[in-house]
PDB file of C-alpha atoms and ligand atoms in Angstrom:
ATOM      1  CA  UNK K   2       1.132  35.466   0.907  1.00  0.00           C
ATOM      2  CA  UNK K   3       4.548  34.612   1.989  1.00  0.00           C
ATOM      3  CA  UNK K   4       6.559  37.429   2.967  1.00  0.00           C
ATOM      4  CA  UNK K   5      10.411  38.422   3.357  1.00  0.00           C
ATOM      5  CA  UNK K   6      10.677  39.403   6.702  1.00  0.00           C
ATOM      6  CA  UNK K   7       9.074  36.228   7.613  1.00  0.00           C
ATOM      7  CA  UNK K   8      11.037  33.316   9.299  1.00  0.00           C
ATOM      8  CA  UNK K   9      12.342  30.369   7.902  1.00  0.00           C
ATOM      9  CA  UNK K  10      10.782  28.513  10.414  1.00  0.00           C
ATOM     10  CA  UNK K  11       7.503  30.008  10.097  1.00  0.00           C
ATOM     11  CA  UNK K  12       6.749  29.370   6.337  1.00  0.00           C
ATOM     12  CA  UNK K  13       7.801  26.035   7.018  1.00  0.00           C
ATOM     13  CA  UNK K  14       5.363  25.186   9.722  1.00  0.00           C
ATOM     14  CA  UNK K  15       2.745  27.566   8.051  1.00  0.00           C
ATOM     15  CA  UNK K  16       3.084  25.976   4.614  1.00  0.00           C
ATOM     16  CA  UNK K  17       4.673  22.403   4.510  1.00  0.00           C
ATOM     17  CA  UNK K  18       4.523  22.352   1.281  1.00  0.00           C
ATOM     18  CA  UNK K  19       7.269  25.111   1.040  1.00  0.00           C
ATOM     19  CA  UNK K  20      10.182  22.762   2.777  1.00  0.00           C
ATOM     20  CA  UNK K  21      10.886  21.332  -0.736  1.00  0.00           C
ATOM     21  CA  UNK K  22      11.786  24.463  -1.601  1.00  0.00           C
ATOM     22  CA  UNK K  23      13.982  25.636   1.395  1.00  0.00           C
ATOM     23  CA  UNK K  24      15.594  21.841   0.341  1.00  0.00           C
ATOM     24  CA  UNK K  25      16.954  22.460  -3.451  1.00  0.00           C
ATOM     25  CA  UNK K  26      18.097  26.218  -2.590  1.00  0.00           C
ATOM     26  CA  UNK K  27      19.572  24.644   0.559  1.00  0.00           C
ATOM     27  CA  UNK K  28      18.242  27.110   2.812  1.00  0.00           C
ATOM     28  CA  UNK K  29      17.689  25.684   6.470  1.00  0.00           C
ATOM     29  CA  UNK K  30      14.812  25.970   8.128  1.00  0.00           C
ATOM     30  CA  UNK K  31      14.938  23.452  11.031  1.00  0.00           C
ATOM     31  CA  UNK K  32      17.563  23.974  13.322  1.00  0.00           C
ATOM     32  CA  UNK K  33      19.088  27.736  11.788  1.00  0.00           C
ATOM     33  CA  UNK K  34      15.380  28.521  10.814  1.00  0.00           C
ATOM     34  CA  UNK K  35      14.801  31.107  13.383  1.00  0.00           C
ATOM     35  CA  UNK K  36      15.802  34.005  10.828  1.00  0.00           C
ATOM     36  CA  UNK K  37      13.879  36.152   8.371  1.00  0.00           C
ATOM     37  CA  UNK K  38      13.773  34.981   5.286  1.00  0.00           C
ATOM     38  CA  UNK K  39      15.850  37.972   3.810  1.00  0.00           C
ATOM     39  CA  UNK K  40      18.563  37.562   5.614  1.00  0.00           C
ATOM     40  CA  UNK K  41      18.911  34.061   4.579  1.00  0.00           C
ATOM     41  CA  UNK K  42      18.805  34.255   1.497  1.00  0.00           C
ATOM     42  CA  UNK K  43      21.445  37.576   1.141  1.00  0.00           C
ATOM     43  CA  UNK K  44      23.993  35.505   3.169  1.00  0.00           C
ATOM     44  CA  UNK K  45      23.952  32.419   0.486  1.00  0.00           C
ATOM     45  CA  UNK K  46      23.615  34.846  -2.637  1.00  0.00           C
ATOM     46  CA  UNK K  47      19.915  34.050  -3.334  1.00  0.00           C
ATOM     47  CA  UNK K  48      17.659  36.366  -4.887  1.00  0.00           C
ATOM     48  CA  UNK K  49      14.687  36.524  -2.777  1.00  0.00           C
ATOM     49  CA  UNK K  50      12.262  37.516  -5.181  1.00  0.00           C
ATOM     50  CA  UNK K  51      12.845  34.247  -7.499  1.00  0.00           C
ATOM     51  CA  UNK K  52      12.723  32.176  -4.159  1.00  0.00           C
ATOM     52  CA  UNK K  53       9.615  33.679  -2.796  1.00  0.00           C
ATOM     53  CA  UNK K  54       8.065  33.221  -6.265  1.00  0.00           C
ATOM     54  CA  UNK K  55       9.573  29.626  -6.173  1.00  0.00           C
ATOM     55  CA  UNK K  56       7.914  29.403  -2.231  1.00  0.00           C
ATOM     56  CA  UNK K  57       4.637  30.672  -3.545  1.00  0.00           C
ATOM     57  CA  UNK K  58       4.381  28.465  -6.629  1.00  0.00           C
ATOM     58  CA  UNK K  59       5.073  25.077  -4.278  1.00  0.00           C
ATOM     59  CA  UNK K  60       1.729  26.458  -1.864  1.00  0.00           C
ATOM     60  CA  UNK K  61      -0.172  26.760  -4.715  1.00  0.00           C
ATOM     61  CA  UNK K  62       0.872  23.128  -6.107  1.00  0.00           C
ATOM     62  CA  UNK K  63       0.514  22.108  -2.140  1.00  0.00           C
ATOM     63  CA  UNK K  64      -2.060  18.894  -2.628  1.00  0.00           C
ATOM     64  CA  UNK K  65       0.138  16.239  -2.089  1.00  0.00           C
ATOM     65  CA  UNK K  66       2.168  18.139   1.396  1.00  0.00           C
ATOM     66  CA  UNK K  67       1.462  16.293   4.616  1.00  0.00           C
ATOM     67  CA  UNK K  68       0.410  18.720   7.034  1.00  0.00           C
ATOM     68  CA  UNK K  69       1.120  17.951  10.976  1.00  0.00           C
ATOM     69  CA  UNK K  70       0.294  21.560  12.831  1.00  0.00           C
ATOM     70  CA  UNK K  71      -2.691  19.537  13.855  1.00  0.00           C
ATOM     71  CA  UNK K  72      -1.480  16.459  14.680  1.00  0.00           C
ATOM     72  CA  UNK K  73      -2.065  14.826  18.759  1.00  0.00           C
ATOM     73  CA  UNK K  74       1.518  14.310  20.175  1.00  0.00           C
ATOM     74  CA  UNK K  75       1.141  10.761  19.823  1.00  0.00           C
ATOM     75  CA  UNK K  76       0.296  10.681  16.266  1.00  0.00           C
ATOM     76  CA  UNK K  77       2.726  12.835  15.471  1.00  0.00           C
ATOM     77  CA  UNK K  78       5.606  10.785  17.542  1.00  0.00           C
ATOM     78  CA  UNK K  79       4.237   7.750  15.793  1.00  0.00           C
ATOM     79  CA  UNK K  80       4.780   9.631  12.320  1.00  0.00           C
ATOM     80  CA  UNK K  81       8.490  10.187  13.512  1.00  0.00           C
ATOM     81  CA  UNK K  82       9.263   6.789  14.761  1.00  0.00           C
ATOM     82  CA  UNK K  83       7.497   4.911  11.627  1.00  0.00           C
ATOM     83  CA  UNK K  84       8.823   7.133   8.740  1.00  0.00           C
ATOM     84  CA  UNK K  85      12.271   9.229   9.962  1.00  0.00           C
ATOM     85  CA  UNK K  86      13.734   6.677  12.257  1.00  0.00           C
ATOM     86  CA  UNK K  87      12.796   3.575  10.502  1.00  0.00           C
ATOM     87  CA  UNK K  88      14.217   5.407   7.290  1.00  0.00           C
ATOM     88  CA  UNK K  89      17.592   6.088   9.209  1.00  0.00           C
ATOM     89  CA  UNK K  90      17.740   2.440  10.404  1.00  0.00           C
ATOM     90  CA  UNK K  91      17.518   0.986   6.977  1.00  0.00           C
ATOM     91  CA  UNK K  92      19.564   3.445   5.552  1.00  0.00           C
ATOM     92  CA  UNK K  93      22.580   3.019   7.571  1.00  0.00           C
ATOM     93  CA  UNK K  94      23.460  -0.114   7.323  1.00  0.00           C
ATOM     94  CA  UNK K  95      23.546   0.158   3.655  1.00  0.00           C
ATOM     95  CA  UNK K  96      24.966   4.001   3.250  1.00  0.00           C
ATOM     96  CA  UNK K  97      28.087   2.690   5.789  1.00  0.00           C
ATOM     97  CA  UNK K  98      29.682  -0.271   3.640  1.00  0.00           C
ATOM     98  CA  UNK K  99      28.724   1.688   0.609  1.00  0.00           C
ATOM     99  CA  UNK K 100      31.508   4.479   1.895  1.00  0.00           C
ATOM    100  CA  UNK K 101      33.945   1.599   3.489  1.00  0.00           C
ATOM    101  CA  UNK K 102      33.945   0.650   0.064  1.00  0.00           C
ATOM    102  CA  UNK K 103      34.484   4.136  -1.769  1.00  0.00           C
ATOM    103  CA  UNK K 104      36.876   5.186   0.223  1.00  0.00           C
ATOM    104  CA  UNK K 105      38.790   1.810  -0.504  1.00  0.00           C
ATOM    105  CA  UNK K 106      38.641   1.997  -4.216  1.00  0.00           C
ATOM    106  CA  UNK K 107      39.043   5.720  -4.648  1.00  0.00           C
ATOM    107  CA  UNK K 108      40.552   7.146  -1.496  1.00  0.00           C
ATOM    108  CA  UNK K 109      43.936   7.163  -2.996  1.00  0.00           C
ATOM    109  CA  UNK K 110      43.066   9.623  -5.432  1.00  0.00           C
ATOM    110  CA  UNK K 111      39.792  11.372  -3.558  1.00  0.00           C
ATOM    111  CA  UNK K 112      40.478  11.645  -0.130  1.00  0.00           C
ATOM    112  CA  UNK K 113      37.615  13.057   0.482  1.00  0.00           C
ATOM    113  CA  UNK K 114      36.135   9.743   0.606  1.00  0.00           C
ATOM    114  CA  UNK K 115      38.359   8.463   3.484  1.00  0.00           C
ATOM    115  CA  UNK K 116      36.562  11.916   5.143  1.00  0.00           C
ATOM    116  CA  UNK K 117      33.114  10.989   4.167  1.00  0.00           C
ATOM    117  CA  UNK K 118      33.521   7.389   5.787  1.00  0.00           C
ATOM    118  CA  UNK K 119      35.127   8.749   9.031  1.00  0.00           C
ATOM    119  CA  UNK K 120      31.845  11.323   9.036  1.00  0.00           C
ATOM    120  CA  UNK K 121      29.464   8.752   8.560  1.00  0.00           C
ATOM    121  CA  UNK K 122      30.683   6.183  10.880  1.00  0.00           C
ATOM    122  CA  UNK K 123      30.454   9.153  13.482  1.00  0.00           C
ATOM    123  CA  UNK K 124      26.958  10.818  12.464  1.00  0.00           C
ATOM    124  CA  UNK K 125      25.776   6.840  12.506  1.00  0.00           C
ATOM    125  CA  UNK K 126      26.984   6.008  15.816  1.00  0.00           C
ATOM    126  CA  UNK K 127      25.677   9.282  17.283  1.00  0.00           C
ATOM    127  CA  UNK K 128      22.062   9.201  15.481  1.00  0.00           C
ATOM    128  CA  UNK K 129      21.161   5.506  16.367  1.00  0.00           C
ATOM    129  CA  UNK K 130      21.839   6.794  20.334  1.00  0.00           C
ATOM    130  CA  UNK K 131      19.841  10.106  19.914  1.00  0.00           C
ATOM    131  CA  UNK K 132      17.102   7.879  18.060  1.00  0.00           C
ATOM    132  CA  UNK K 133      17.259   5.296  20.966  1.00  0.00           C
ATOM    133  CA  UNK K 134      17.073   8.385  23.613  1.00  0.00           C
ATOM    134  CA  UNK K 135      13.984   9.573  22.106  1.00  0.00           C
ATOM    135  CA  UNK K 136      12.434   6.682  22.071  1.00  0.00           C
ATOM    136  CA  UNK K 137      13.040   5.606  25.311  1.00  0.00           C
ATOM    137  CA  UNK K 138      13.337   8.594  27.574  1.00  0.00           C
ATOM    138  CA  UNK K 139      11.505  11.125  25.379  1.00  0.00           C
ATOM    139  CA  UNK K 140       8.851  10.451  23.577  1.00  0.00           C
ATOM    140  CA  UNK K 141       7.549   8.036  26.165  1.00  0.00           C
ATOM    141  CA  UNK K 142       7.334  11.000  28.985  1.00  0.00           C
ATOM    142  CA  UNK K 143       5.439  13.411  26.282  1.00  0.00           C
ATOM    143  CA  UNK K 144       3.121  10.818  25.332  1.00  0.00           C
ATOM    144  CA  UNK K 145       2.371  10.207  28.925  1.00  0.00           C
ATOM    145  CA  UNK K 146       2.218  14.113  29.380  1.00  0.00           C
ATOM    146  CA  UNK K 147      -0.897  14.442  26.990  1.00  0.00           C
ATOM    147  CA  UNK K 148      -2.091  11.289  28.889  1.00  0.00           C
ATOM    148  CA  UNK K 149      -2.874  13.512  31.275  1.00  0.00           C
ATOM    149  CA  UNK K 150      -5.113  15.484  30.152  1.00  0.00           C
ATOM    150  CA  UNK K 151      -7.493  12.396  30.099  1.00  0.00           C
ATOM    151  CA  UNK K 152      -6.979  11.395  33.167  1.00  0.00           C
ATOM    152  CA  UNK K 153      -3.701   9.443  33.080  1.00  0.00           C
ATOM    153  CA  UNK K 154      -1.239   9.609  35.935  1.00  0.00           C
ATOM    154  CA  UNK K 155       1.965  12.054  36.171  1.00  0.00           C
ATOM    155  CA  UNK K 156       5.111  10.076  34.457  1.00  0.00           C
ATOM    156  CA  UNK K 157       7.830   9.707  36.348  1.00  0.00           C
ATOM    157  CA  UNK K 158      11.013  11.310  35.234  1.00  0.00           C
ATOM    158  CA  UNK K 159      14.647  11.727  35.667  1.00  0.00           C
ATOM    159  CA  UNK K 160      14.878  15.578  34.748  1.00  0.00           C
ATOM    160  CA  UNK K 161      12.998  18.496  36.485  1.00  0.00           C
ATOM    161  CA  UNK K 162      11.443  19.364  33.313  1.00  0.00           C
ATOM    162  CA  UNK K 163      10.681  18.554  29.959  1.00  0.00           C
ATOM    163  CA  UNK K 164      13.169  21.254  28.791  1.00  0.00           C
ATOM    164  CA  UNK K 165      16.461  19.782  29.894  1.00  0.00           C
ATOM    165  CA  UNK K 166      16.078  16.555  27.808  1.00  0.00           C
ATOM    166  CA  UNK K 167      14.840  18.876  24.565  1.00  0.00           C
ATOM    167  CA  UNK K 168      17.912  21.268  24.924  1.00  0.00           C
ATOM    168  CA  UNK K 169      20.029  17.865  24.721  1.00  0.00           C
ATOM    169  CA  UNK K 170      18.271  15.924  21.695  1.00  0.00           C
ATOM    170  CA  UNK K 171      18.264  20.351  19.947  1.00  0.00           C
ATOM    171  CA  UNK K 172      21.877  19.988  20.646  1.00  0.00           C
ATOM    172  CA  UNK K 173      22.456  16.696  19.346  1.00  0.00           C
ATOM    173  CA  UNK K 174      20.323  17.961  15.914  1.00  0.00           C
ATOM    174  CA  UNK K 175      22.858  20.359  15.678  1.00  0.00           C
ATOM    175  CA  UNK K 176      26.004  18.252  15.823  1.00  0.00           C
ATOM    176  CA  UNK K 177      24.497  15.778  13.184  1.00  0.00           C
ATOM    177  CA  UNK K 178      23.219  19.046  11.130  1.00  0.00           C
ATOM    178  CA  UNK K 179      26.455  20.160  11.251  1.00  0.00           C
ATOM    179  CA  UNK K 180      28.190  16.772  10.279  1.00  0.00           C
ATOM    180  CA  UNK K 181      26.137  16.351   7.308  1.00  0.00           C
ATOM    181  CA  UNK K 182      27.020  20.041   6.238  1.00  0.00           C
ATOM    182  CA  UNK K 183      30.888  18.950   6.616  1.00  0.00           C
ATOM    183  CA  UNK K 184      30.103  16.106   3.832  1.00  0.00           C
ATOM    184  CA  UNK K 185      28.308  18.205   1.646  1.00  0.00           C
ATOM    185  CA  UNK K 186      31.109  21.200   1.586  1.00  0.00           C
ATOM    186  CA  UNK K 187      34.049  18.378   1.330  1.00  0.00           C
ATOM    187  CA  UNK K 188      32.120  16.695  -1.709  1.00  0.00           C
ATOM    188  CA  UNK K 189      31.207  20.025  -3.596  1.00  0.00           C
ATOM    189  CA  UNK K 190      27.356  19.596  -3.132  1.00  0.00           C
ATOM    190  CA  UNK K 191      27.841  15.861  -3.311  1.00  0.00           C
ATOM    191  CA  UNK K 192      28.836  15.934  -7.303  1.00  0.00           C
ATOM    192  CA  UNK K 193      30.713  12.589  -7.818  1.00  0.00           C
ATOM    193  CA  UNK K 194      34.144  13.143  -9.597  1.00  0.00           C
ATOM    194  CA  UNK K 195      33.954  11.971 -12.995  1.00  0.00           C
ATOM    195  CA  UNK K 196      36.616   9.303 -12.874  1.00  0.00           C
ATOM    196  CA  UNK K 197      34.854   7.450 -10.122  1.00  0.00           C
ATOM    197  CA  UNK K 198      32.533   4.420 -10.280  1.00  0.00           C
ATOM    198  CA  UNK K 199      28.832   4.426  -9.675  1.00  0.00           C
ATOM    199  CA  UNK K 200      29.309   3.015  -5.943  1.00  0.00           C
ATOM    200  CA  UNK K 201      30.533   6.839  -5.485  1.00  0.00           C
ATOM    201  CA  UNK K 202      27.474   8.268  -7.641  1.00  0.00           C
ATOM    202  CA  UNK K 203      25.030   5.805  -5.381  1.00  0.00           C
ATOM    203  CA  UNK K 204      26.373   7.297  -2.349  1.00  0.00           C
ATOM    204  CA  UNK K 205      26.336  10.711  -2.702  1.00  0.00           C
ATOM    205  CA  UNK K 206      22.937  10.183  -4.262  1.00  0.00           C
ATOM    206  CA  UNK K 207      21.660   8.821  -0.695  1.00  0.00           C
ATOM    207  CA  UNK K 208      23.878  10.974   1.526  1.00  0.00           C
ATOM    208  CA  UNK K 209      22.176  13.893  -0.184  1.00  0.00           C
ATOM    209  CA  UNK K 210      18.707  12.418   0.208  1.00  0.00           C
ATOM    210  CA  UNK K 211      19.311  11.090   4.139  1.00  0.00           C
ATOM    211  CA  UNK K 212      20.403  14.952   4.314  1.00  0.00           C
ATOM    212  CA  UNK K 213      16.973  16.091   2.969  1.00  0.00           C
ATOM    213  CA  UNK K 214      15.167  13.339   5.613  1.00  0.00           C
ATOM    214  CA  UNK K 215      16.881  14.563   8.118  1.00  0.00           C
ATOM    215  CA  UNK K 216      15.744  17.802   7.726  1.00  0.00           C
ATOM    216  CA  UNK K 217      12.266  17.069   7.693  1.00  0.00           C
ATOM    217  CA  UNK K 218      12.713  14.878  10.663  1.00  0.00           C
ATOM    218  CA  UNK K 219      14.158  17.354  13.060  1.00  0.00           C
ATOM    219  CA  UNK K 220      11.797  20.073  11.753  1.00  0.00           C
ATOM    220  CA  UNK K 221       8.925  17.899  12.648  1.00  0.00           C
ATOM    221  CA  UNK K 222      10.990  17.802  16.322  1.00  0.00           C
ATOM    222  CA  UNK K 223      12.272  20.994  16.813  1.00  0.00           C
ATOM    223  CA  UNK K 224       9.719  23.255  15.566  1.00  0.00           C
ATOM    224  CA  UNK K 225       6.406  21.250  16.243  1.00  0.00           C
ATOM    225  CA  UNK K 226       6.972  18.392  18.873  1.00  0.00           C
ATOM    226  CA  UNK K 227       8.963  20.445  21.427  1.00  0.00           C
ATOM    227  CA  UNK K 228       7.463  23.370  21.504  1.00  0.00           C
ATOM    228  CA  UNK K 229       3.680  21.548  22.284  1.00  0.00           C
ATOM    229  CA  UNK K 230       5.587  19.309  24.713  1.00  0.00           C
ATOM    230  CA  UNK K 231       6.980  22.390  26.684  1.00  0.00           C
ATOM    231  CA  UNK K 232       3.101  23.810  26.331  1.00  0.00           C
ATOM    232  CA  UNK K 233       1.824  20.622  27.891  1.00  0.00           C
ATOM    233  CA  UNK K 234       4.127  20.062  30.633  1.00  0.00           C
ATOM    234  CA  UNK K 235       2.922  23.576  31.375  1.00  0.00           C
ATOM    235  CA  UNK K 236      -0.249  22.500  31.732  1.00  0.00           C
ATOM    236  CA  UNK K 237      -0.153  19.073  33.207  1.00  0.00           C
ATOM    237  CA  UNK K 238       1.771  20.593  36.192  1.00  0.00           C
ATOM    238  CA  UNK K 239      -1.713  22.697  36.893  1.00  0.00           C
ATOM    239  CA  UNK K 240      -3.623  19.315  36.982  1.00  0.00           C
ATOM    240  CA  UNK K 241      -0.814  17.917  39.123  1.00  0.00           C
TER     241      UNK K 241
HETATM  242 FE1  LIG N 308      13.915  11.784  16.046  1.00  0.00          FE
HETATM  243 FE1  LIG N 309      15.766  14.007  17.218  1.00  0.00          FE
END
């Protein structure tokens, strides 16, 4: 039973299946998830009744969720790397000319576009670094965290604690978060105008969608990864 007063956050990592939900009312539940669900819904004009009806209904119909509250660090890491950064790699490098060339056509009469490409180019050049910092500073300390715990040695690392490189890579979810929201005010919910072409319909269609990944992706980080990797720093600096 899902219930008002209850976190974004919480039904999300509670009940997966619910994030499709929190997606089409646009209700955030990664990074500005830490609220009740009330609350959230009263400041966007939602009814909460119809959405927890429309929350309940998706746990019923939950079969097909992936679940990863019981995932090892590693497995989930490898879930990250193989699905949400590989997605934003390919993704990129076709979402980028796609706006270089929107903007061209249509700029004159939608600046918006001109916006959107100026966005992009920036959320781009700032993910591929985060992505690079995770997988090179990151993820490689955690995974040698839970090592640990079968014997592995302590990892060296450039930070006094796990914390200070999580606060960064929470901060840097914020700014592309943030950047993404930008886009989807400037383009009304990404609705093409009607006199454009369908390179304009095509974009918005995948801005919207890289949007929704990138939800799931820094839920998966913020709300499940971190936290355990905190927990087990914890504890591998009793075994140290
Ligand atoms: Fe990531
Ligand atoms: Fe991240």
């Amino acid at each position: 039973m899902i219930a008002a007063p209850s976190t974004l956050r919480s039904i999300a990592l509670e009940q997966p299946a619910t994030i499709r939900v929190f997606e089409s009312f646009h209700l955030d539940y990664c990074c500005g998830g830490n609220r009740p669900l009330s609350e959230a819904c009263t400041q966007k004009g939602l009814d909460v009744e119809s959405v927890l009806a429309a929350l309940e209904e998706s746990v019923t119909q939950e079969a097909a969720a992936e679940d990863f509250t019981q995932a090892t660090p590693a497995a989930l890491i490898r879930h990250i790397v193989t699905t949400h950064h590989a997605y934003v790699r390919s993704e990129l490098p076709r979402l980028l000319p796609t706006a270089a060339k929107a903007a061209a056509k249509h700029g004159p009469n939608h600046p918006e576009l001109i916006e959107i490409e100026k966005q992009l180019q920036q959320l781009g050049a700032e993910l591929l670094a985060h992505l690079d910092k995770e997988e090179m500073i990151l993820f490689p300390y955690i995974e040698a965290l839970d090592a640990m715990r079968n014997g592995g040695s302590a990892p060296h690392a450039c930070f006094p604690t796990v914390e200070f490189p999580i606060e960064a890579m929470i901060h840097e979810h914020e700014g592309a978060g943030a950047l993404l929201e930008q886009m989807r005010a400037g383009t009304k919910g990404f609705q093409p105008p009607v006199d454009t072409c369908p390179t304009v319909a095509g974009l918005y269609h995948g801005l919207d969608a890289f949007e929704r990944d990138l939800h799931r992706h820094i839920h998966l980080e913020n709300n499940l990864l971190f936290p355990r990797a905190i927990a087990i720093e914890k504890e591998a600096l009793l075994i140290r």
